[in-house]
Amino acid sequence: MPPRHLADLDLAGRRAAVSELGEQAFRAGQLSTHYFGRLERDPAGMTDIPAAARERLTGTLLPRLLTPVRELACDGGDTRKALWRLHDGSMVESVLMGYADRVTVCISSQAGCGMACPFCATGQAGLTRNLSTAEIVDQVVYLAGIAASGVMGGAPRRLSHVVFMGMGEPLANYNRVIDAVRRLTSPAPEGLGLSQRHITVSTVGLVPAMRKLAEEDLSVTLALSLHAPDDDLRDELVPVNQRWKVAEVLDAAWAYAARTGRRVSIEYAMIRDVNDQPWRADLLGRLLSGRLAHVNLIPLNPTPGSKWDASPKPVEREFVRRLRAAGVATTVRDTRGREIDGACGQLAASEVEA
């Protein structure tokens, strides 16, 4: 794992770490204000801390965790994808997306992924390791700083939303992801002060972890990557379904909704001639009708050389129509970043191939 970082610790832990270095405990608050409050990651900008103390403190508590490898932009600069190299050479990705009313960052929780979904570039790469809490948080702080610089045109400058939908299965790195959520939502200077309701944690359906999340007293949005309403197909598309079937996964999702009052987002990648048949739309509608749920249809962003392709737009529209006819709220995800290898894992895969 990487060296310990400020973001791995709560405020009390930071004070203790600062004291261990022979510095006064209030320096922990100064460091935290720079990092979380001002999005300052460069020690040279922390001029209110004496130079000798600054070098000692930042050298110990603000080690470099992410080294930029490639940063690409599209959509007039409103979509920016970053590929990072970690201390051990592992690669992870993050995406920053600016809209008229919000700025969202999509972050990774693992280097690679062990869930082996065949249509996903990250799933094809396999799992390298879990990220630390700070490696997760540092993606957000870095990209929040990019947004704050004003380079995204018409979007607000303040980051408001975080989605754990990058590389990895968040609930397979449960403790560090929960710690990261608490850092992101704790008021400054302990954290970034984001709203829990603006954090989305995705899962392919790790049922015990979903039920554990319901007990965390958090109001984050749970996003379930379903991708098929029937076990026969989901066994193929989402191999973990061989352990926890559709009915059991949905039961855990409804338990989360009942406990938190939060609507569950059902993620469904539209794959041509695979899961986009009208009867599957009808079956999905029956499963979700009357539930606290919303379907987010995702036009597949095909990976190079893959046999999987996106559903044609008329097929997608019919799928939407049938779900809405069943009384299920349904939207189609805005497609961003296709020309910059926007799908999860594509940029890392292209870098390895190069």
mmCIF file with all atom_site columns, N, CA, C and O in Angstrom, residues 76 78 98-103 150-157:
data_model
loop_
_atom_site.group_PDB
_atom_site.id
_atom_site.type_symbol
_atom_site.label_atom_id
_atom_site.label_alt_id
_atom_site.label_comp_id
_atom_site.label_asym_id
_atom_site.label_entity_id
_atom_site.label_seq_id
_atom_site.pdbx_PDB_ins_code
_atom_site.Cartn_x
_atom_site.Cartn_y
_atom_site.Cartn_z
_atom_site.occupancy
_atom_site.B_iso_or_equiv
_atom_site.pdbx_formal_charge
_atom_site.auth_seq_id
_atom_site.auth_comp_id
_atom_site.auth_asym_id
_atom_site.auth_atom_id
_atom_site.pdbx_PDB_model_num
ATOM 1  N N  . GLY A 1 76  ? -15.652 20.441 -25.560 1.00 0.00 ? 76  GLY A N  1
ATOM 2  C CA . GLY A 1 76  ? -15.313 21.836 -25.319 1.00 0.00 ? 76  GLY A CA 1
ATOM 3  C C  . GLY A 1 76  ? -14.597 22.068 -24.008 1.00 0.00 ? 76  GLY A C  1
ATOM 4  O O  . GLY A 1 76  ? -14.632 23.182 -23.463 1.00 0.00 ? 76  GLY A O  1
ATOM 5  N N  . ASP A 1 78  ? -15.337 20.468 -21.235 1.00 0.00 ? 78  ASP A N  1
ATOM 6  C CA . ASP A 1 78  ? -16.207 20.161 -20.098 1.00 0.00 ? 78  ASP A CA 1
ATOM 7  C C  . ASP A 1 78  ? -16.093 18.718 -19.627 1.00 0.00 ? 78  ASP A C  1
ATOM 8  O O  . ASP A 1 78  ? -16.664 18.361 -18.590 1.00 0.00 ? 78  ASP A O  1
ATOM 9  N N  . GLY A 1 98  ? -18.275 18.641 -16.405 1.00 0.00 ? 98  GLY A N  1
ATOM 10 C CA . GLY A 1 98  ? -18.939 19.886 -16.061 1.00 0.00 ? 98  GLY A CA 1
ATOM 11 C C  . GLY A 1 98  ? -20.262 20.034 -16.782 1.00 0.00 ? 98  GLY A C  1
ATOM 12 O O  . GLY A 1 98  ? -20.352 19.773 -17.988 1.00 0.00 ? 98  GLY A O  1
ATOM 13 N N  . TYR A 1 99  ? -21.296 20.429 -16.053 1.00 0.00 ? 99  TYR A N  1
ATOM 14 C CA . TYR A 1 99  ? -22.617 20.691 -16.608 1.00 0.00 ? 99  TYR A CA 1
ATOM 15 C C  . TYR A 1 99  ? -23.015 22.110 -16.194 1.00 0.00 ? 99  TYR A C  1
ATOM 16 O O  . TYR A 1 99  ? -22.331 22.746 -15.384 1.00 0.00 ? 99  TYR A O  1
ATOM 17 N N  . ALA A 1 100 ? -24.127 22.571 -16.726 1.00 0.00 ? 100 ALA A N  1
ATOM 18 C CA . ALA A 1 100 ? -24.548 23.937 -16.418 1.00 0.00 ? 100 ALA A CA 1
ATOM 19 C C  . ALA A 1 100 ? -24.816 24.134 -14.931 1.00 0.00 ? 100 ALA A C  1
ATOM 20 O O  . ALA A 1 100 ? -24.595 25.228 -14.390 1.00 0.00 ? 100 ALA A O  1
ATOM 21 N N  . ASP A 1 101 ? -25.297 23.069 -14.264 1.00 0.00 ? 101 ASP A N  1
ATOM 22 C CA . ASP A 1 101 ? -25.725 23.217 -12.873 1.00 0.00 ? 101 ASP A CA 1
ATOM 23 C C  . ASP A 1 101 ? -24.880 22.453 -11.869 1.00 0.00 ? 101 ASP A C  1
ATOM 24 O O  . ASP A 1 101 ? -25.141 22.518 -10.664 1.00 0.00 ? 101 ASP A O  1
ATOM 25 N N  . ARG A 1 102 ? -23.867 21.718 -12.324 1.00 0.00 ? 102 ARG A N  1
ATOM 26 C CA . ARG A 1 102 ? -23.091 20.913 -11.385 1.00 0.00 ? 102 ARG A CA 1
ATOM 27 C C  . ARG A 1 102 ? -21.767 20.478 -12.015 1.00 0.00 ? 102 ARG A C  1
ATOM 28 O O  . ARG A 1 102 ? -21.604 20.537 -13.237 1.00 0.00 ? 102 ARG A O  1
ATOM 29 N N  . VAL A 1 103 ? -20.868 20.050 -11.158 1.00 0.00 ? 103 VAL A N  1
ATOM 30 C CA . VAL A 1 103 ? -19.613 19.442 -11.598 1.00 0.00 ? 103 VAL A CA 1
ATOM 31 C C  . VAL A 1 103 ? -19.495 18.097 -10.889 1.00 0.00 ? 103 VAL A C  1
ATOM 32 O O  . VAL A 1 103 ? -19.631 18.012 -9.660  1.00 0.00 ? 103 VAL A O  1
ATOM 33 N N  . GLY A 1 150 ? -11.540 27.271 -13.122 1.00 0.00 ? 150 GLY A N  1
ATOM 34 C CA . GLY A 1 150 ? -12.392 27.942 -14.087 1.00 0.00 ? 150 GLY A CA 1
ATOM 35 C C  . GLY A 1 150 ? -12.184 27.526 -15.525 1.00 0.00 ? 150 GLY A C  1
ATOM 36 O O  . GLY A 1 150 ? -12.725 28.163 -16.439 1.00 0.00 ? 150 GLY A O  1
ATOM 37 N N  . VAL A 1 151 ? -11.470 26.427 -15.767 1.00 0.00 ? 151 VAL A N  1
ATOM 38 C CA . VAL A 1 151 ? -11.165 26.031 -17.147 1.00 0.00 ? 151 VAL A CA 1
ATOM 39 C C  . VAL A 1 151 ? -12.340 25.342 -17.839 1.00 0.00 ? 151 VAL A C  1
ATOM 40 O O  . VAL A 1 151 ? -12.269 25.041 -19.026 1.00 0.00 ? 151 VAL A O  1
ATOM 41 N N  . MET A 1 152 ? -13.424 25.089 -17.095 1.00 0.00 ? 152 MET A N  1
ATOM 42 C CA . MET A 1 152 ? -14.519 24.305 -17.666 1.00 0.00 ? 152 MET A CA 1
ATOM 43 C C  . MET A 1 152 ? -15.665 25.160 -18.208 1.00 0.00 ? 152 MET A C  1
ATOM 44 O O  . MET A 1 152 ? -16.804 24.710 -18.320 1.00 0.00 ? 152 MET A O  1
ATOM 45 N N  . GLY A 1 153 ? -15.370 26.398 -18.532 1.00 0.00 ? 153 GLY A N  1
ATOM 46 C CA . GLY A 1 153 ? -16.343 27.229 -19.237 1.00 0.00 ? 153 GLY A CA 1
ATOM 47 C C  . GLY A 1 153 ? -17.575 27.541 -18.420 1.00 0.00 ? 153 GLY A C  1
ATOM 48 O O  . GLY A 1 153 ? -17.505 28.186 -17.381 1.00 0.00 ? 153 GLY A O  1
ATOM 49 N N  . GLY A 1 154 ? -18.731 27.047 -18.892 1.00 0.00 ? 154 GLY A N  1
ATOM 50 C CA . GLY A 1 154 ? -19.997 27.416 -18.283 1.00 0.00 ? 154 GLY A CA 1
ATOM 51 C C  . GLY A 1 154 ? -20.363 26.657 -17.026 1.00 0.00 ? 154 GLY A C  1
ATOM 52 O O  . GLY A 1 154 ? -21.398 26.933 -16.421 1.00 0.00 ? 154 GLY A O  1
ATOM 53 N N  . ALA A 1 155 ? -19.548 25.693 -16.611 1.00 0.00 ? 155 ALA A N  1
ATOM 54 C CA . ALA A 1 155 ? -19.866 24.903 -15.421 1.00 0.00 ? 155 ALA A CA 1
ATOM 55 C C  . ALA A 1 155 ? -19.514 25.676 -14.158 1.00 0.00 ? 155 ALA A C  1
ATOM 56 O O  . ALA A 1 155 ? -18.635 26.537 -14.159 1.00 0.00 ? 155 ALA A O  1
ATOM 57 N N  . PRO A 1 156 ? -20.197 25.372 -13.046 1.00 0.00 ? 156 PRO A N  1
ATOM 58 C CA . PRO A 1 156 ? -19.797 25.985 -11.771 1.00 0.00 ? 156 PRO A CA 1
ATOM 59 C C  . PRO A 1 156 ? -18.350 25.624 -11.439 1.00 0.00 ? 156 PRO A C  1
ATOM 60 O O  . PRO A 1 156 ? -17.810 24.637 -11.940 1.00 0.00 ? 156 PRO A O  1
ATOM 61 N N  . ARG A 1 157 ? -17.737 26.405 -10.586 1.00 0.00 ? 157 ARG A N  1
ATOM 62 C CA . ARG A 1 157 ? -16.348 26.136 -10.210 1.00 0.00 ? 157 ARG A CA 1
ATOM 63 C C  . ARG A 1 157 ? -16.236 25.183 -9.036  1.00 0.00 ? 157 ARG A C  1
ATOM 64 O O  . ARG A 1 157 ? -15.146 24.661 -8.777  1.00 0.00 ? 157 ARG A O  1
#
